[in-house]
mmCIF file of C-alpha atoms in Angstrom:
data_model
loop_
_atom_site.group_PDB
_atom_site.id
_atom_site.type_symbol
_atom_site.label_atom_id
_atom_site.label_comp_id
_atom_site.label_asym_id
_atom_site.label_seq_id
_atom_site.Cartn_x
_atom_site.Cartn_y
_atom_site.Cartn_z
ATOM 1 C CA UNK R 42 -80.859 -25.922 6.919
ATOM 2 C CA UNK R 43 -80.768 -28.097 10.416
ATOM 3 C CA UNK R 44 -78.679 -30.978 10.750
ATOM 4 C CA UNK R 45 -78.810 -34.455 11.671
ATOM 5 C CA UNK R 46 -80.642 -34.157 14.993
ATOM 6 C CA UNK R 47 -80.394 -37.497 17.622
ATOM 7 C CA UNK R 48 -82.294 -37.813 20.620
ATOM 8 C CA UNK R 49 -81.398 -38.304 23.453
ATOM 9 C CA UNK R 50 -78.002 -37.305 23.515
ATOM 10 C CA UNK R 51 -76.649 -38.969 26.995
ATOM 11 C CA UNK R 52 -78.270 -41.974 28.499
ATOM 12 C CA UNK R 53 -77.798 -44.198 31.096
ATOM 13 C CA UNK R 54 -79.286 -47.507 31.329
ATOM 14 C CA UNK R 55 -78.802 -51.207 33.429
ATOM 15 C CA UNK R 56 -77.910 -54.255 31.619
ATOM 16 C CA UNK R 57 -80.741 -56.394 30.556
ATOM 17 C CA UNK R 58 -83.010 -52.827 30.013
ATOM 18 C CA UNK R 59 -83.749 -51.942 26.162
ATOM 19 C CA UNK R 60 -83.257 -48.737 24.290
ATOM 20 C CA UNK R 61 -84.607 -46.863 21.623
ATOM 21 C CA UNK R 62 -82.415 -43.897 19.706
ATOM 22 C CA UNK R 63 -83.917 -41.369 17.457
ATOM 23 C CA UNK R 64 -82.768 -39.788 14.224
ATOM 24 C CA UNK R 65 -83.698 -36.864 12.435
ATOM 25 C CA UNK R 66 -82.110 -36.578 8.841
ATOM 26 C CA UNK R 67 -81.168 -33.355 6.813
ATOM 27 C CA UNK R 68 -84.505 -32.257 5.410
ATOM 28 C CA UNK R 69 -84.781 -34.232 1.777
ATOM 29 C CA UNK R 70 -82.699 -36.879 2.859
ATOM 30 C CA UNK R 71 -83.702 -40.051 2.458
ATOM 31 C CA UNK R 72 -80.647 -42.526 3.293
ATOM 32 C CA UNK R 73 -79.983 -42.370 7.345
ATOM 33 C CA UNK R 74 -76.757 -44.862 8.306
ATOM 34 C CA UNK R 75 -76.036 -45.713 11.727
ATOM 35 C CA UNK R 76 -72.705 -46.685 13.347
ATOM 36 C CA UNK R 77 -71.454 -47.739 16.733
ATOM 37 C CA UNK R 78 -68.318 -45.663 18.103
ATOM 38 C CA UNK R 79 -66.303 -47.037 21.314
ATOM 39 C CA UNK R 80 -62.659 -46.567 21.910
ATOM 40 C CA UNK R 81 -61.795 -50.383 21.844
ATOM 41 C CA UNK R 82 -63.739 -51.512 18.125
ATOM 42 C CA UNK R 83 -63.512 -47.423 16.491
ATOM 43 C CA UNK R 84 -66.517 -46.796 14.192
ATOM 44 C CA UNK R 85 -68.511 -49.826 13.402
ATOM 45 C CA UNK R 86 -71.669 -50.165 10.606
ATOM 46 C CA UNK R 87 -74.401 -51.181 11.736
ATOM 47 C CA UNK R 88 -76.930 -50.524 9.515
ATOM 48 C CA UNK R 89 -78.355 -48.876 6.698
ATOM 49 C CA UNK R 90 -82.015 -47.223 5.803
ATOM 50 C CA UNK R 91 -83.555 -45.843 2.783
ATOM 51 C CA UNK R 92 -87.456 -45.121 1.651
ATOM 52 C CA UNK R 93 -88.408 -47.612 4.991
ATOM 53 C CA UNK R 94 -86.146 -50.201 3.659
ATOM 54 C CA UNK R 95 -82.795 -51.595 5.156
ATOM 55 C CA UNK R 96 -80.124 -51.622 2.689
ATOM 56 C CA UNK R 97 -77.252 -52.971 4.487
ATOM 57 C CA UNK R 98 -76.734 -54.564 7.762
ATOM 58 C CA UNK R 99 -73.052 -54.792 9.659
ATOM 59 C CA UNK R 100 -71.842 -57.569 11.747
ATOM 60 C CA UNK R 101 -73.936 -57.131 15.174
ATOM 61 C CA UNK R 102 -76.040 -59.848 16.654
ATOM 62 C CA UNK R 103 -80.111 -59.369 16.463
ATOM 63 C CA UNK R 104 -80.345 -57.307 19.796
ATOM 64 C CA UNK R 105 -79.891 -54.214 17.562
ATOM 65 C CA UNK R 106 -82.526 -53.563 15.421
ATOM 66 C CA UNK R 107 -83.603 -50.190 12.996
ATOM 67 C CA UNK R 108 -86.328 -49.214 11.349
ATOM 68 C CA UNK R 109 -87.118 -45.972 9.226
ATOM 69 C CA UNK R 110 -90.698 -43.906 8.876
ATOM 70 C CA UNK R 111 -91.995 -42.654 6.069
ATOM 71 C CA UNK R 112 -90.592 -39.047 6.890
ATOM 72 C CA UNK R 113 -87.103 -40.628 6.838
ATOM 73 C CA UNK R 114 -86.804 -40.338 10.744
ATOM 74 C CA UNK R 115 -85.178 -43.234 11.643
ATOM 75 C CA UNK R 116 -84.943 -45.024 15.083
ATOM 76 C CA UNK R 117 -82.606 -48.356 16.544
ATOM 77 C CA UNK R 118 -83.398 -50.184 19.271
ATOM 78 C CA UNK R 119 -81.286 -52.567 21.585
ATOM 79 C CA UNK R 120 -82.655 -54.835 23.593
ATOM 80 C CA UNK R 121 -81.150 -57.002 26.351
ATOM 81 C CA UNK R 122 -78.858 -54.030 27.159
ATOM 82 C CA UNK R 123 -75.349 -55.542 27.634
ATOM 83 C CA UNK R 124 -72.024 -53.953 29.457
ATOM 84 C CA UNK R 125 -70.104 -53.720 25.748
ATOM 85 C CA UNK R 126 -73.233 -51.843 23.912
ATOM 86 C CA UNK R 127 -71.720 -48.772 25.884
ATOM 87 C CA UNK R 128 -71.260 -46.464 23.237
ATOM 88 C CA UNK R 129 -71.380 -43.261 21.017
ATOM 89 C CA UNK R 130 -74.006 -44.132 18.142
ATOM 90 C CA UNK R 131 -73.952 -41.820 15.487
ATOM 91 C CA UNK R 132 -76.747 -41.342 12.811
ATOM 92 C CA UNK R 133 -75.843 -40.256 9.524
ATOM 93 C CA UNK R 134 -78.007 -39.053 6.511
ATOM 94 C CA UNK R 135 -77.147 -38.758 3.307
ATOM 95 C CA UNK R 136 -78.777 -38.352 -0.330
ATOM 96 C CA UNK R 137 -77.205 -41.406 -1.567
ATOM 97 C CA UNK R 138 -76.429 -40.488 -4.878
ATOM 98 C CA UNK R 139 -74.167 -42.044 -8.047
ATOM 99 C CA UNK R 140 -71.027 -40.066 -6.738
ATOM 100 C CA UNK R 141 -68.959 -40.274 -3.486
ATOM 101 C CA UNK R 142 -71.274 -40.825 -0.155
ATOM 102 C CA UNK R 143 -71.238 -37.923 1.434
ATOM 103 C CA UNK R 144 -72.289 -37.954 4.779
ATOM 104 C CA UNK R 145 -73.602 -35.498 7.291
ATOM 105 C CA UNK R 146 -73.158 -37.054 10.743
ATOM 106 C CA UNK R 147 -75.594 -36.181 14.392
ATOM 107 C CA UNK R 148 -74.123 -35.378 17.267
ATOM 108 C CA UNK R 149 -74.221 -39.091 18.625
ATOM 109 C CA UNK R 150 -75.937 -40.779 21.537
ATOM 110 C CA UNK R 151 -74.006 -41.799 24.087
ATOM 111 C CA UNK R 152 -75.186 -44.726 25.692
ATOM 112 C CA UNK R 153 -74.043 -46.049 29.314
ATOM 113 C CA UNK R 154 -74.873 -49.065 30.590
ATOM 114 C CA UNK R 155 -74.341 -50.284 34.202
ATOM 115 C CA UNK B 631 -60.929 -58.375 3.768
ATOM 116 C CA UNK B 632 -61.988 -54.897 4.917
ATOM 117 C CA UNK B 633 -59.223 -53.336 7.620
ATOM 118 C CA UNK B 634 -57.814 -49.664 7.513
ATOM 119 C CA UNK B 635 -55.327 -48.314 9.657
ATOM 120 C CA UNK B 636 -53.580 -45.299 11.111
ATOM 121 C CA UNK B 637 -51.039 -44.166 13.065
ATOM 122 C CA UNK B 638 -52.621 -43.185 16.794
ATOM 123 C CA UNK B 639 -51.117 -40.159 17.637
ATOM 124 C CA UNK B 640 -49.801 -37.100 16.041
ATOM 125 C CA UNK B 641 -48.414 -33.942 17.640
ATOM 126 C CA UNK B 642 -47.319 -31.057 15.768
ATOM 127 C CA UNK B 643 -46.107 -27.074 16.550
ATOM 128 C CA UNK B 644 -48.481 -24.467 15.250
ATOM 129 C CA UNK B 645 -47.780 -23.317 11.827
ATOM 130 C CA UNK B 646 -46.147 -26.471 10.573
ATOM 131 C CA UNK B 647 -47.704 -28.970 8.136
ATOM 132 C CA UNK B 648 -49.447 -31.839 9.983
ATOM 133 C CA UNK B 649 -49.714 -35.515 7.676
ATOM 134 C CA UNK B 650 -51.930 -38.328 8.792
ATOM 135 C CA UNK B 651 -51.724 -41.480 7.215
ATOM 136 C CA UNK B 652 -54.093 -43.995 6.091
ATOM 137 C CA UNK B 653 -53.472 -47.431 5.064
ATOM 138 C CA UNK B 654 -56.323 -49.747 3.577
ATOM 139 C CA UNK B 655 -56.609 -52.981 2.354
ATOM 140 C CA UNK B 656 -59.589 -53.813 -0.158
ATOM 141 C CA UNK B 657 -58.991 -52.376 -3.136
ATOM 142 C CA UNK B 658 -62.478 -51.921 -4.610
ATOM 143 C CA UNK B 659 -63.295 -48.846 -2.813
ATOM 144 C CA UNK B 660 -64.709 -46.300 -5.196
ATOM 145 C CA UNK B 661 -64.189 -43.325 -3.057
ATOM 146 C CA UNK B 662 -61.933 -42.083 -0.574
ATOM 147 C CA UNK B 663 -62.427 -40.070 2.397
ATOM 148 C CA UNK B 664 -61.429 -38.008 5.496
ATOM 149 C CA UNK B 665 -63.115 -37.378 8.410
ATOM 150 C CA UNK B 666 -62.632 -34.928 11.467
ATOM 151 C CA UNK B 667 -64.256 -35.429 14.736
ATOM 152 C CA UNK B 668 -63.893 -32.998 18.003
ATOM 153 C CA UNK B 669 -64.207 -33.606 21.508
ATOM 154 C CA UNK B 670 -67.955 -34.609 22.112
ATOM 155 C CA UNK B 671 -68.904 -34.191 18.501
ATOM 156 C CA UNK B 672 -69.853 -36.339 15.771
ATOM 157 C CA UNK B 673 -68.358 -36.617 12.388
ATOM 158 C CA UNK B 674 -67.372 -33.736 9.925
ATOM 159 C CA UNK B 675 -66.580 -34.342 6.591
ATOM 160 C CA UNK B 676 -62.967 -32.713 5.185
ATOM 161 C CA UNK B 677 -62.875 -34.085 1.898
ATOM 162 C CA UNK B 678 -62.750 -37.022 -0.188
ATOM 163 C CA UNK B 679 -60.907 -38.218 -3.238
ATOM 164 C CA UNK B 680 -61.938 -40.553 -5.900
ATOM 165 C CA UNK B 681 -59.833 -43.657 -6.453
ATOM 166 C CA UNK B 682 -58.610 -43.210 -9.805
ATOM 167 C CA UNK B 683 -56.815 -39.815 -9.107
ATOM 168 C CA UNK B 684 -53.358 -39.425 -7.505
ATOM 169 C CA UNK B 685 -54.162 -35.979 -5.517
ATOM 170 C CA UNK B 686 -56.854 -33.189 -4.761
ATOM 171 C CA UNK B 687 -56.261 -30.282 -2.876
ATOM 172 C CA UNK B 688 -58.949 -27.682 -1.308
ATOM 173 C CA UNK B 689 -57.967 -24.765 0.665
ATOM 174 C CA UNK B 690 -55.223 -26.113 3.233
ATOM 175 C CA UNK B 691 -55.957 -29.752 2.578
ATOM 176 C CA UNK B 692 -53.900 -31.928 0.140
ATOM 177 C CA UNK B 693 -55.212 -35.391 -0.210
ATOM 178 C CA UNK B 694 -52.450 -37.956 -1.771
ATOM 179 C CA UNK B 695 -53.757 -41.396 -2.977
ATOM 180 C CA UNK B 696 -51.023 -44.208 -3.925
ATOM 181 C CA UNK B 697 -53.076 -47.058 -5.068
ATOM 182 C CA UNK B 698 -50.920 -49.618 -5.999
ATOM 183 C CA UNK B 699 -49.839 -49.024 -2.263
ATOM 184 C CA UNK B 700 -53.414 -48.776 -0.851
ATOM 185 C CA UNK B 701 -52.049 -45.676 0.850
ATOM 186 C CA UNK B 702 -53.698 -42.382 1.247
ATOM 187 C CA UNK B 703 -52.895 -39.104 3.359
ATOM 188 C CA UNK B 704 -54.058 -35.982 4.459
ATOM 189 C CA UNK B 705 -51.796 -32.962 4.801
ATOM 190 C CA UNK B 706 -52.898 -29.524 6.554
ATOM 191 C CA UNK B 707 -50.889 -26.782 5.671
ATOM 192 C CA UNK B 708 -50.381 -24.213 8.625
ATOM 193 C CA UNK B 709 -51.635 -26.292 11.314
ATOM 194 C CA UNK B 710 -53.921 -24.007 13.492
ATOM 195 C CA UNK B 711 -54.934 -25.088 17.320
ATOM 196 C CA UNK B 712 -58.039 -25.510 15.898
ATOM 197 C CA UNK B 713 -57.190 -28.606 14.006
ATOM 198 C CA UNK B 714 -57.032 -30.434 17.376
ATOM 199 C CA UNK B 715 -58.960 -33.240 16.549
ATOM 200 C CA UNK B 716 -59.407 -37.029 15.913
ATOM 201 C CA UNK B 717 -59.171 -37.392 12.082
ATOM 202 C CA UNK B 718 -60.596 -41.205 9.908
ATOM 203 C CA UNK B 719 -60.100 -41.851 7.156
ATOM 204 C CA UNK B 720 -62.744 -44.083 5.691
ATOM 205 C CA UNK B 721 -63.811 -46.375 2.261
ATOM 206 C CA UNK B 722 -66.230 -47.138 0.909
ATOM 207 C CA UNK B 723 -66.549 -50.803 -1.197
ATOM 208 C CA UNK B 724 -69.301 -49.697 -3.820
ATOM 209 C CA UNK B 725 -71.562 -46.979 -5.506
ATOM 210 C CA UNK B 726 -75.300 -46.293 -3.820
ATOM 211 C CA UNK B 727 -74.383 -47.253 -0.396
ATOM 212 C CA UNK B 728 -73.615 -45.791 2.917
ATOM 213 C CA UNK B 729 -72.199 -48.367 4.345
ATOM 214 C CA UNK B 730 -67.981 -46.720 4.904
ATOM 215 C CA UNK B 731 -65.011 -48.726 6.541
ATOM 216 C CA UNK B 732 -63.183 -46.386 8.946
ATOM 217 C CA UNK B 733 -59.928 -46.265 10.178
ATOM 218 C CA UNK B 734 -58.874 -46.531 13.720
ATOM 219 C CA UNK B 735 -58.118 -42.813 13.907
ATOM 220 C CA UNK B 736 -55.289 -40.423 14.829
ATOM 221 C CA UNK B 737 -55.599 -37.721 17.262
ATOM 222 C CA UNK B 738 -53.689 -34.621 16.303
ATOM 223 C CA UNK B 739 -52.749 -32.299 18.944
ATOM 224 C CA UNK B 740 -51.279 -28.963 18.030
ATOM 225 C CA UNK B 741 -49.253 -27.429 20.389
ATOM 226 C CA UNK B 742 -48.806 -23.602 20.407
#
């Protein structure tokens, strides 16, 4: 069974460009999470998808945006690229069941913006 | 308010028993977990442990849980090189969400 697959996997961008990440879930899958790792704030939420409908939404300003197909691909965007969106963004997929929220994490994007 | 914390830095010999330590704050969470993450990686699950129990263990993992004390901590047994690794632990606030609050992490080295 494949993974959680993100595209691209490095990137490196100017501030001011935008940005668009990619998310494959586990096949059957149909809750994909996305976070925002960098070594000063650790793993931040920022949000959450399930059947094409955002769940959840963490603390970021409206530059960062999600949306999720009806395949349960999901894909973020950032516009207006700043210095401090440099970061590892993980995907995550999960099956979101009654029990604990187990989730199976992508390799991350890491974004770099000059 | 939603914080959890951990020590930064952990360095252990080979063969000895490694414990990270977790401390959280809201105590709603309904589930417990821990997290492992290697160099260039992204996040492996280890295990998780739900709040009304004291302790699970699996293999070399032993997962303690001191509620009244918001404390929780992972212990490997035999700590191989191969542990090397930044390890969260993380909450979650509620059933039939993804949303998790993660610690600040600990790197463990293991030194042979």
């Amino acid at each position: 069974k494949a993974g959680v697959t993100q595209t691209p996997r490095y990137l490196i961008k100017t501030r001011g460009q935008q940005v668009t990440l990619s998310c494959s879930p586990i096949s059957g899958h149909r809750s994909v999470s996305w976070y925002q790792q960098t070594p000063g704030q650790g793993l931040q939420f920022l949000f959450e998808y399930f059947s094409e409908t955002q769940r959840n939404k963490g603390n970021f300003p409206g530059r960062f945006s999600g949306r999720q197909f009806s395949n349960s691909r999901s894909e973020m965007n950032v516009s207006t690229l700043e210095l401090g969106d440099s970061a590892l963004y993980l995907c995550a997929s999960s099956l979101l069941g009654s029990g604990a929220n187990v989730l199976t994490f992508g390799a991350g994007s890491r974004l770099t913006v000059l | 308010g939603e914080d959890v914390e951990q020590s930064l830095f952990l360095s252990v010999r080979e063969g000895d028993s490694s414990v990270i330590n977790c401390t959280y704050t809201d105590s709603s969470s309904t589930y417990l977990y821990w997290y492992k993450q290697e160099p260039g990686a992204g996040l492996q699950l280890l295990t998780y442990i739900f709040s009304n129990m004291d302790m699970k263990q699996d293999q070399r993992l032993t997962v303690l849980l001191n509620k009244k004390d918001k404390h929780l901590s992972l212990r490997i047994a035999d700590t191989q090189t191969g542990d090397s690794a930044i390890y969260f632990c993380a909450e979650d606030l509620s059933y039939n969400t993804d949303k998790l609050i993660f610690g600040t992490g600990t790197r463990l080295q293991v030194f042979p």
